[in-house]
Amino acid sequence: MLEVRDLNVDLAQETLETRDRITHTSLAHNQLIVVTTSQLYIYSSKNWNTPVIVDIKDKTTALVQQSSRLFLVSDGQTVLVFNYDGRSLCEVKVPGNGTSNISEKTIALSNDVLAIRDRGETSTICFFDPTSGRALGDEKIVHEYLHRTTTVIIDLKREVMEMTLSQCGKLNERILAFRDSDAAVLAARVKTYGIAQRIARIGSSVEHLHFNNTTNMLAAVGEGRVLVWPAIEIAFIDRTLLQQSIIEKPVPALGKFPILRSFNDNVVSLRRSDGSIVTTTIPPFAEALLKHTANSKWDQAIRLCRHIKSEVTWAMLAGLATAAQNTYAAEIAYGALEEAEKVQMLAEARTHPNKEVRSAMMVLLAGKVPEADNLLEKGGNIYRAVMLNIIMMRWSRALDIALKHNAYLEVVMGYRQRYLEKLGREETDEKFIRQRGKVEIDFNHIREVMAEAEAAEEVNK
């Protein structure tokens, strides 16, 4: 027997009876999942009298997780996914050859993604479609990094300790947040199909990651405080903006080992080590700003930021506007943050007549150098593409473009030579060594070539 009370109404109380002993319960998204030794009971908060009942004989349930439209039950080795009508959608065997069972921290569910940590390779996270059980996107990510020593580069892998999935938005916006064995917190795009910038570090020294139920804000707890990343997607655009946008809320008397239970609307619920529940709130402006930008109400978003006068909101707006390629809002936000160079770049991007150049500049501002490079080259802006790669010290790519289009080879070779001279090094790249005899390095002539290219660009405007 289970008793349900509505805390908003003193007299509202329901008594739920089951045939067998209750082993697990889970309440989220206005749905209550009750697991007994032989059945699943699916209750809706709108009607407690007529649950959906599903037989699960020969299955021992070790955990239950819910999203707004789906839920899963697992015995630690196999995952069963259902919708709230009680229909079984798929059965997924936990990947890997290890002997350990999965736990609530090593599996995550959203309406369109099921993420499971590999039992054998604990640095690997596999993605599945929860409605079919098929592999999703690139199928998996491996959490690893290159450690450089004085003599060698070592490829190191780190164990994934816990993870959670964002719950809002479309599949291509889905983000997985996870914590590794070094206490680093990272964010990863789920569906990328080979994009290089897939994982970004966002923080450290926190745990119990939890996404918001109505937006993609991420919360965590650590060292007597709650941290909230209100726009975690900024991690893939500008790390500085991400750090400026973090909301930190001290929570007194949390004690040791608090657990973050939920993050609904602007309320964060925590459980202290003595079992008592503590709630804290974050300012509502972050949620309001996210809703304005999601609905393309940029004027309202700007007015909100001007009213709040907070670095957090301006950083959020700058990142979100850059991601949406809204030059007007981004220019205002970066101006409020006193980022003069970016304001100048955005002003040029907003007024430049060439569509490819405008798009490339916005993509570049979002940190996507290869994509900006491709846009410039495809649009015939070869000089800009070459100079972009020189500035970003992507020397091999700059040389490839110059050779492919038979233009600006002297510029590339000249700046490469100057770069090596400043470092006090000799050329070792065979690609550049082969081109040495083909051009004569004369910076007076190089400056003339660059001036002609810039003048031609001005004429084309």
Short mmCIF file of C-alpha atoms in Angstrom, two decimals:
data_model
loop_
_atom_site.label_atom_id
_atom_site.label_comp_id
_atom_site.label_asym_id
_atom_site.label_seq_id
_atom_site.Cartn_x
_atom_site.Cartn_y
_atom_site.Cartn_z
CA MET A 1 0.00 0.00 0.00
CA LEU A 2 1.21 3.49 -0.89
CA GLU A 3 -0.11 6.81 0.34
CA VAL A 4 0.00 9.90 -1.90
CA ARG A 5 -0.56 13.40 -0.53
CA ASP A 6 -0.97 16.69 -2.36
CA LEU A 7 1.14 19.17 -0.41
CA ASN A 8 -0.77 22.09 -1.91
CA VAL A 9 -4.09 20.84 -0.52
CA ASP A 10 -4.15 19.58 3.05
CA LEU A 11 -7.07 17.22 2.58
CA ALA A 12 -5.96 15.74 -0.73
CA GLN A 13 -4.85 12.19 -0.03
CA GLU A 14 -4.91 8.96 -2.00
CA THR A 15 -4.19 5.41 -0.89
CA LEU A 16 -2.82 3.16 -3.63
CA GLU A 17 -2.93 -0.59 -3.22
CA THR A 18 -0.91 -3.19 -5.10
CA ARG A 19 -1.18 -6.94 -5.27
CA ASP A 20 2.47 -7.63 -4.43
CA ARG A 21 5.21 -6.08 -2.34
CA ILE A 22 6.46 -2.69 -3.57
CA THR A 23 10.18 -2.63 -4.38
CA HIS A 24 10.68 0.74 -6.12
CA THR A 25 8.82 3.99 -6.72
CA SER A 26 9.57 7.00 -8.89
CA LEU A 27 7.60 10.24 -9.17
CA ALA A 28 8.34 12.76 -11.93
CA HIS A 29 6.59 14.63 -14.73
CA ASN A 30 3.20 14.11 -13.03
CA GLN A 31 3.61 10.35 -13.37
CA LEU A 32 4.14 7.85 -10.56
CA ILE A 33 5.85 4.55 -11.33
CA VAL A 34 5.36 1.83 -8.72
CA VAL A 35 7.34 -1.38 -9.13
CA THR A 36 6.35 -4.57 -7.36
CA THR A 37 7.89 -8.02 -7.50
CA SER A 38 5.83 -8.92 -10.56
CA GLN A 39 4.18 -5.79 -11.99
CA LEU A 40 4.58 -2.15 -12.96
CA TYR A 41 1.88 0.32 -11.92
CA ILE A 42 1.79 3.56 -13.91
CA TYR A 43 -0.26 6.28 -12.22
CA SER A 44 -1.13 9.68 -13.63
CA SER A 45 -1.55 12.55 -11.18
CA LYS A 46 -4.78 13.39 -13.00
CA ASN A 47 -6.33 10.06 -12.05
CA TRP A 48 -5.01 7.93 -9.21
CA ASN A 49 -7.82 5.38 -9.44
CA THR A 50 -7.04 3.62 -12.71
CA PRO A 51 -3.35 2.80 -13.14
CA VAL A 52 -1.86 1.12 -16.17
CA ILE A 53 -0.53 -2.28 -15.09
CA VAL A 54 2.31 -4.10 -16.87
CA ASP A 55 3.50 -7.60 -16.00
CA ILE A 56 7.27 -7.91 -15.56
CA LYS A 57 7.65 -11.48 -14.40
CA ASP A 58 11.17 -12.87 -14.14
CA LYS A 59 12.59 -9.33 -13.99
CA THR A 60 14.27 -7.93 -10.90
CA THR A 61 14.10 -4.15 -10.99
CA ALA A 62 17.13 -2.33 -9.62
CA LEU A 63 16.41 1.20 -10.86
CA VAL A 64 13.77 3.40 -12.48
CA GLN A 65 14.29 6.61 -14.47
CA GLN A 66 11.75 8.92 -16.10
CA SER A 67 11.53 11.55 -18.79
CA SER A 68 8.43 13.51 -19.73
CA ARG A 69 7.16 10.88 -22.21
CA LEU A 70 9.13 7.71 -21.39
CA PHE A 71 10.53 5.76 -18.48
CA LEU A 72 12.93 2.87 -18.05
CA VAL A 73 13.36 0.04 -15.61
CA SER A 74 16.48 -2.06 -15.34
CA ASP A 75 17.88 -5.02 -13.47
CA GLY A 76 21.39 -3.65 -13.94
CA GLN A 77 22.14 -5.65 -17.08
CA THR A 78 19.13 -5.08 -19.33
CA VAL A 79 17.15 -1.88 -19.84
CA LEU A 80 13.42 -1.90 -20.64
CA VAL A 81 11.88 1.32 -21.98
CA PHE A 82 8.13 2.01 -21.77
CA ASN A 83 5.83 4.91 -22.50
CA TYR A 84 3.25 5.99 -19.93
CA ASP A 85 0.54 4.03 -21.73
CA GLY A 86 2.39 0.90 -20.67
CA ARG A 87 3.62 -0.02 -24.15
CA SER A 88 7.06 -1.61 -24.25
CA LEU A 89 9.23 0.33 -26.71
CA CYS A 90 12.54 -1.51 -26.64
CA GLU A 91 14.91 -3.68 -24.67
CA VAL A 92 18.58 -2.71 -24.60
CA LYS A 93 21.36 -4.88 -23.28
CA VAL A 94 23.90 -2.87 -21.31
CA PRO A 95 27.01 -2.62 -23.52
CA GLY A 96 30.38 -3.96 -22.45
CA ASN A 97 31.85 -7.13 -21.05
CA GLY A 98 32.32 -6.02 -17.46
CA THR A 99 30.69 -7.67 -14.49
CA SER A 100 29.39 -4.57 -12.71
CA ASN A 101 25.76 -3.52 -13.03
CA ILE A 102 24.69 -0.07 -14.11
CA SER A 103 23.38 2.39 -11.54
CA GLU A 104 21.36 5.60 -11.59
CA LYS A 105 24.60 7.53 -12.15
CA THR A 106 25.72 5.52 -15.18
CA ILE A 107 22.52 5.71 -17.21
CA ALA A 108 20.51 8.70 -18.42
CA LEU A 109 17.23 9.07 -20.30
CA SER A 110 15.48 11.78 -22.30
CA ASN A 111 12.56 11.53 -24.71
CA ASP A 112 14.87 10.83 -27.64
CA VAL A 113 18.15 9.55 -26.17
CA LEU A 114 19.19 6.70 -23.91
CA ALA A 115 22.79 7.02 -22.68
CA ILE A 116 24.55 4.12 -20.96
CA ARG A 117 28.12 3.86 -19.71
CA ASP A 118 29.97 0.83 -21.04
CA ARG A 119 30.46 -1.77 -18.31
CA GLY A 120 33.93 -2.74 -19.53
CA GLU A 121 35.27 0.55 -20.91
CA THR A 122 34.11 2.95 -18.21
CA SER A 123 35.36 5.94 -20.22
CA THR A 124 32.87 5.14 -23.01
CA ILE A 125 29.25 6.30 -23.18
CA CYS A 126 26.92 4.65 -25.71
CA PHE A 127 23.83 6.32 -27.17
CA PHE A 128 20.60 4.59 -28.19
CA ASP A 129 17.23 5.59 -29.56
CA PRO A 130 14.87 4.77 -26.66
CA THR A 131 11.94 4.15 -29.00
CA SER A 132 13.72 1.48 -31.05
CA GLY A 133 16.89 0.46 -29.23
CA ARG A 134 19.07 1.31 -32.24
CA ALA A 135 22.41 3.12 -31.94
CA LEU A 136 22.13 6.89 -32.22
CA GLY A 137 24.39 9.49 -33.87
CA ASP A 138 28.05 8.50 -33.67
CA GLU A 139 26.91 5.65 -31.38
CA LYS A 140 29.29 6.54 -28.56
CA ILE A 141 31.79 8.98 -27.16
CA VAL A 142 35.07 8.11 -25.47
CA HIS A 143 36.27 10.43 -22.74
CA GLU A 144 40.00 10.78 -23.29
CA TYR A 145 42.63 13.46 -23.58
CA LEU A 146 46.25 13.80 -24.66
CA HIS A 147 48.78 14.23 -21.85
CA ARG A 148 52.00 15.84 -23.05
CA THR A 149 55.28 15.10 -21.34
CA THR A 150 58.75 16.31 -22.29
CA THR A 151 59.29 13.29 -24.51
CA VAL A 152 55.97 11.70 -25.49
CA ILE A 153 52.25 12.31 -25.82
CA ILE A 154 50.15 9.83 -23.85
CA ASP A 155 46.52 9.10 -24.65
CA LEU A 156 44.74 8.91 -21.29
CA LYS A 157 41.18 7.82 -20.58
CA ARG A 158 39.10 8.87 -17.59
CA GLU A 159 36.28 6.94 -15.97
CA VAL A 160 32.82 8.49 -16.23
CA MET A 161 31.40 8.67 -12.71
CA GLU A 162 27.94 10.14 -13.32
CA MET A 163 25.95 11.64 -16.16
CA THR A 164 22.67 13.31 -17.04
CA LEU A 165 20.85 14.33 -20.23
CA SER A 166 19.18 17.62 -21.07
CA GLN A 167 15.42 17.22 -21.32
CA CYS A 168 14.27 20.10 -23.53
CA GLY A 169 14.62 20.97 -27.17
CA LYS A 170 15.22 18.89 -30.27
CA LEU A 171 17.56 15.93 -30.68
CA ASN A 172 20.28 18.01 -32.35
CA GLU A 173 20.26 20.25 -29.25
CA ARG A 174 20.61 17.35 -26.81
CA ILE A 175 23.54 17.65 -24.42
CA LEU A 176 25.02 15.10 -22.05
CA ALA A 177 26.71 16.42 -18.91
CA PHE A 178 29.03 14.10 -17.01
CA ARG A 179 31.64 14.03 -14.26
CA ASP A 180 34.85 12.03 -14.52
CA SER A 181 37.19 10.41 -12.02
CA ASP A 182 39.27 13.59 -11.81
CA ALA A 183 36.17 15.52 -10.63
CA ALA A 184 36.03 17.44 -13.92
CA VAL A 185 32.57 18.30 -15.25
CA LEU A 186 32.12 18.12 -19.01
CA ALA A 187 29.40 18.66 -21.57
CA ALA A 188 29.06 16.65 -24.77
CA ARG A 189 26.87 16.94 -27.82
CA VAL A 190 24.90 13.76 -28.44
CA LYS A 191 24.23 13.93 -32.17
CA THR A 192 27.18 15.27 -34.13
CA TYR A 193 28.28 12.74 -36.77
CA GLY A 194 31.99 13.39 -36.53
CA ILE A 195 32.16 17.06 -35.47
CA ALA A 196 35.50 17.58 -33.74
CA GLN A 197 34.38 19.91 -30.96
CA ARG A 198 32.09 17.47 -29.25
CA ILE A 199 33.20 17.61 -25.60
CA ALA A 200 33.90 20.74 -23.57
CA ARG A 201 35.00 21.06 -19.97
CA ILE A 202 32.68 23.32 -17.98
CA GLY A 203 33.83 23.04 -14.35
CA SER A 204 35.09 20.86 -11.53
CA SER A 205 34.71 19.92 -7.85
CA VAL A 206 30.95 19.41 -7.96
CA GLU A 207 28.68 16.38 -8.21
CA HIS A 208 25.06 15.29 -8.52
CA LEU A 209 24.48 16.88 -11.91
CA HIS A 210 20.85 17.56 -12.73
CA PHE A 211 19.18 19.27 -15.70
CA ASN A 212 16.16 21.51 -15.25
CA ASN A 213 12.73 20.13 -16.14
CA THR A 214 11.60 23.06 -18.31
CA THR A 215 14.86 24.46 -19.71
CA ASN A 216 18.35 23.12 -20.36
CA MET A 217 19.87 24.75 -17.29
CA LEU A 218 22.26 22.44 -15.45
CA ALA A 219 22.70 22.38 -11.67
CA ALA A 220 25.28 20.73 -9.44
CA VAL A 221 26.23 20.85 -5.78
CA GLY A 222 29.62 21.09 -4.12
CA GLU A 223 31.51 22.82 -1.32
CA GLY A 224 28.43 24.25 0.35
CA ARG A 225 26.96 25.83 -2.76
CA VAL A 226 24.78 25.16 -5.74
CA LEU A 227 26.18 25.97 -9.19
CA VAL A 228 23.91 26.54 -12.16
CA TRP A 229 24.97 26.73 -15.80
CA PRO A 230 21.97 28.53 -17.31
CA ALA A 231 23.04 28.10 -20.94
CA ILE A 232 25.37 25.13 -21.13
CA GLU A 233 25.53 25.22 -24.94
CA ILE A 234 27.74 28.31 -24.62
CA ALA A 235 30.53 25.89 -23.69
CA PHE A 236 30.91 25.10 -27.40
CA ILE A 237 31.08 28.79 -28.34
CA ASP A 238 33.13 30.71 -25.77
CA ARG A 239 34.50 29.33 -22.51
CA THR A 240 34.92 32.85 -21.12
CA LEU A 241 31.23 33.58 -21.66
CA LEU A 242 30.35 30.28 -20.02
CA GLN A 243 32.27 31.17 -16.87
CA GLN A 244 30.69 34.63 -16.79
CA SER A 245 27.21 33.12 -17.05
CA ILE A 246 27.48 30.72 -14.08
CA ILE A 247 25.08 31.34 -11.20
CA GLU A 248 26.49 30.44 -7.79
CA LYS A 249 24.18 30.15 -4.79
CA PRO A 250 25.65 29.44 -1.31
CA VAL A 251 23.49 27.12 0.78
CA PRO A 252 24.29 27.28 4.51
CA ALA A 253 24.39 24.20 6.74
CA LEU A 254 24.38 21.70 3.88
CA GLY A 255 26.74 19.41 5.73
CA LYS A 256 28.81 16.70 4.14
CA PHE A 257 27.73 14.72 1.08
CA PRO A 258 24.48 16.50 0.15
CA ILE A 259 22.45 15.06 -2.72
CA LEU A 260 20.78 17.17 -5.39
CA ARG A 261 17.33 15.61 -5.75
CA SER A 262 15.63 17.78 -8.36
CA PHE A 263 15.77 21.03 -10.29
CA ASN A 264 12.28 22.19 -11.21
CA ASP A 265 11.60 25.68 -12.56
CA ASN A 266 13.74 27.93 -10.31
CA VAL A 267 13.78 25.60 -7.30
CA VAL A 268 16.68 23.29 -6.43
CA SER A 269 15.90 20.55 -3.91
CA LEU A 270 18.70 18.92 -1.90
CA ARG A 271 18.88 16.19 0.69
CA ARG A 272 21.35 16.61 3.52
CA SER A 273 23.28 13.69 4.97
CA ASP A 274 20.87 13.54 7.93
CA GLY A 275 17.96 12.96 5.54
CA SER A 276 16.34 16.38 5.79
CA ILE A 277 15.26 18.23 2.65
CA VAL A 278 16.63 21.68 1.84
CA THR A 279 15.37 23.84 -1.00
CA THR A 280 16.91 26.92 -2.52
CA THR A 281 15.93 29.12 -5.42
CA ILE A 282 17.86 30.77 -8.21
CA PRO A 283 16.90 34.13 -9.73
CA PRO A 284 14.10 33.78 -12.31
CA PHE A 285 15.78 35.99 -14.91
CA ALA A 286 17.81 33.12 -16.40
CA GLU A 287 14.72 31.08 -17.23
CA ALA A 288 12.93 34.15 -18.61
CA LEU A 289 15.90 35.02 -20.83
CA LEU A 290 16.11 31.46 -22.16
CA LYS A 291 12.43 31.51 -23.08
CA HIS A 292 12.74 34.88 -24.84
CA THR A 293 15.69 33.71 -26.94
CA ALA A 294 14.10 30.32 -27.68
CA ASN A 295 11.08 32.17 -29.10
CA SER A 296 13.32 34.64 -31.02
CA LYS A 297 12.07 37.55 -28.91
CA TRP A 298 15.44 39.27 -28.98
CA ASP A 299 14.15 42.76 -28.21
CA GLN A 300 12.52 41.48 -25.04
CA ALA A 301 15.71 39.63 -24.14
CA ILE A 302 17.74 42.83 -24.54
CA ARG A 303 15.27 44.81 -22.43
CA LEU A 304 15.46 42.16 -19.71
CA CYS A 305 19.26 42.31 -19.65
CA ARG A 306 19.22 46.10 -19.48
CA HIS A 307 16.79 45.94 -16.57
CA ILE A 308 18.74 43.29 -14.63
CA LYS A 309 22.15 44.90 -15.32
CA SER A 310 24.00 41.68 -14.57
CA GLU A 311 27.10 40.22 -16.21
CA VAL A 312 25.41 36.81 -16.05
CA THR A 313 22.50 37.83 -18.28
CA TRP A 314 24.69 39.73 -20.74
CA ALA A 315 27.03 36.74 -21.05
CA MET A 316 24.05 34.45 -21.63
CA LEU A 317 22.64 36.77 -24.28
CA ALA A 318 26.01 37.13 -26.02
CA GLY A 319 26.45 33.37 -26.27
CA LEU A 320 22.88 32.59 -27.28
CA ALA A 321 22.77 35.38 -29.87
CA THR A 322 26.07 34.24 -31.35
CA ALA A 323 24.77 30.68 -31.60
CA ALA A 324 21.62 31.96 -33.32
CA GLN A 325 23.72 34.28 -35.57
CA ASN A 326 21.78 37.33 -34.40
CA THR A 327 24.39 40.03 -34.93
CA TYR A 328 22.26 42.85 -33.50
CA ALA A 329 21.67 41.23 -30.10
CA ALA A 330 25.19 39.83 -29.93
CA GLU A 331 26.72 43.25 -30.65
CA ILE A 332 24.71 44.86 -27.84
CA ALA A 333 25.57 42.07 -25.40
CA TYR A 334 29.29 42.11 -26.15
CA GLY A 335 29.21 45.89 -25.87
CA ALA A 336 27.74 45.62 -22.37
CA LEU A 337 30.55 43.18 -21.53
CA GLU A 338 33.10 45.70 -22.90
CA GLU A 339 34.39 43.30 -25.55
CA ALA A 340 35.46 45.98 -28.03
CA GLU A 341 37.12 43.66 -30.57
CA LYS A 342 34.09 41.42 -30.82
CA VAL A 343 31.77 44.41 -31.11
CA GLN A 344 33.86 45.69 -34.01
CA MET A 345 33.81 42.27 -35.65
CA LEU A 346 30.04 41.99 -35.23
CA ALA A 347 29.50 45.48 -36.63
CA GLU A 348 31.46 44.48 -39.72
CA ALA A 349 29.57 41.19 -39.97
CA ARG A 350 26.24 42.98 -39.71
CA THR A 351 27.02 45.45 -42.49
CA HIS A 352 29.10 43.30 -44.85
CA PRO A 353 27.26 42.82 -48.17
CA ASN A 354 28.71 39.37 -48.83
CA LYS A 355 26.46 36.72 -47.32
CA GLU A 356 29.22 34.09 -47.10
CA VAL A 357 31.54 36.49 -45.28
CA ARG A 358 28.78 37.46 -42.83
CA SER A 359 28.03 33.82 -42.10
CA ALA A 360 31.72 32.98 -41.76
CA MET A 361 32.32 35.80 -39.29
CA MET A 362 29.42 34.69 -37.09
CA VAL A 363 30.55 31.08 -37.24
CA LEU A 364 34.08 32.17 -36.38
CA LEU A 365 32.80 34.14 -33.41
CA ALA A 366 31.17 30.92 -32.23
CA GLY A 367 34.59 29.27 -32.25
CA LYS A 368 34.02 27.10 -35.33
CA VAL A 369 37.18 27.86 -37.30
CA PRO A 370 37.01 24.95 -39.80
CA GLU A 371 33.41 25.78 -40.66
CA ALA A 372 34.24 29.46 -41.17
CA ASP A 373 37.20 28.49 -43.33
CA ASN A 374 35.00 26.30 -45.55
CA LEU A 375 32.38 29.02 -45.93
CA LEU A 376 34.98 31.55 -47.03
CA GLU A 377 36.60 29.19 -49.53
CA LYS A 378 33.29 28.06 -51.03
CA GLY A 379 32.21 31.68 -51.36
CA GLY A 380 35.36 32.54 -53.30
CA ASN A 381 36.88 34.64 -50.52
CA ILE A 382 40.28 33.02 -50.86
CA TYR A 383 42.31 35.85 -49.34
CA ARG A 384 40.14 35.92 -46.22
CA ALA A 385 40.33 32.13 -45.94
CA VAL A 386 44.13 32.18 -46.20
CA MET A 387 44.51 34.99 -43.66
CA LEU A 388 42.09 33.31 -41.25
CA ASN A 389 44.21 30.17 -41.24
CA ILE A 390 47.42 32.17 -40.86
CA ILE A 391 46.00 34.08 -37.89
CA MET A 392 44.80 30.83 -36.31
CA MET A 393 48.21 29.26 -37.10
CA ARG A 394 46.60 26.53 -39.16
CA TRP A 395 49.61 26.61 -41.44
CA SER A 396 49.02 23.38 -43.31
CA ARG A 397 45.47 24.39 -44.21
CA ALA A 398 46.60 27.88 -45.32
CA LEU A 399 49.19 26.29 -47.62
CA ASP A 400 46.64 23.85 -49.03
CA ILE A 401 44.27 26.70 -49.95
CA ALA A 402 47.07 28.76 -51.52
CA LEU A 403 48.22 25.82 -53.65
CA LYS A 404 44.71 24.75 -54.59
CA HIS A 405 43.76 28.21 -55.86
CA ASN A 406 47.26 29.21 -56.99
CA ALA A 407 47.08 32.41 -54.98
CA TYR A 408 48.78 34.02 -51.97
CA LEU A 409 51.50 31.36 -51.69
CA GLU A 410 54.07 34.09 -51.02
CA VAL A 411 51.89 35.42 -48.18
CA VAL A 412 51.67 32.01 -46.53
CA MET A 413 55.37 31.25 -46.91
CA GLY A 414 56.38 34.71 -45.68
CA TYR A 415 54.31 34.60 -42.52
CA ARG A 416 55.36 31.01 -41.88
CA GLN A 417 59.01 32.04 -42.08
CA ARG A 418 58.46 35.00 -39.75
CA TYR A 419 56.62 32.73 -37.29
CA LEU A 420 59.50 30.24 -37.17
CA GLU A 421 62.09 33.01 -36.83
CA LYS A 422 60.31 34.36 -33.76
CA LEU A 423 60.35 30.87 -32.24
CA GLY A 424 63.99 30.36 -33.19
CA ARG A 425 63.22 27.17 -35.09
CA GLU A 426 63.99 25.68 -38.48
CA GLU A 427 61.36 24.46 -40.92
CA THR A 428 60.66 20.72 -40.53
CA ASP A 429 57.36 20.37 -42.40
CA GLU A 430 58.02 18.69 -45.76
CA LYS A 431 55.07 20.49 -47.37
CA PHE A 432 56.65 23.88 -46.71
CA ILE A 433 60.18 22.73 -47.53
CA ARG A 434 59.02 21.68 -51.01
CA GLN A 435 57.62 25.17 -51.68
CA ARG A 436 60.71 27.12 -50.62
CA GLY A 437 62.23 27.50 -54.06
CA LYS A 438 58.97 28.49 -55.74
CA VAL A 439 58.61 31.92 -54.16
CA GLU A 440 60.91 34.69 -53.00
CA ILE A 441 60.10 36.08 -49.58
CA ASP A 442 59.87 39.87 -49.85
CA PHE A 443 57.63 41.50 -47.27
CA ASN A 444 57.38 44.73 -49.24
CA HIS A 445 55.85 42.74 -52.08
CA ILE A 446 53.75 40.68 -49.66
CA ARG A 447 52.26 43.87 -48.22
CA GLU A 448 51.47 45.06 -51.76
CA VAL A 449 49.70 41.76 -52.53
CA MET A 450 47.69 42.02 -49.33
CA ALA A 451 46.78 45.65 -50.02
CA GLU A 452 45.57 44.73 -53.51
CA ALA A 453 43.45 41.88 -52.12
CA GLU A 454 41.91 44.14 -49.49
CA ALA A 455 41.27 46.87 -52.07
CA ALA A 456 39.60 44.36 -54.38
CA GLU A 457 37.39 43.27 -51.51
CA GLU A 458 36.39 46.88 -50.84
CA VAL A 459 35.48 47.33 -54.51
CA ASN A 460 33.35 44.16 -54.42
CA LYS A 461 31.40 45.56 -51.47
#
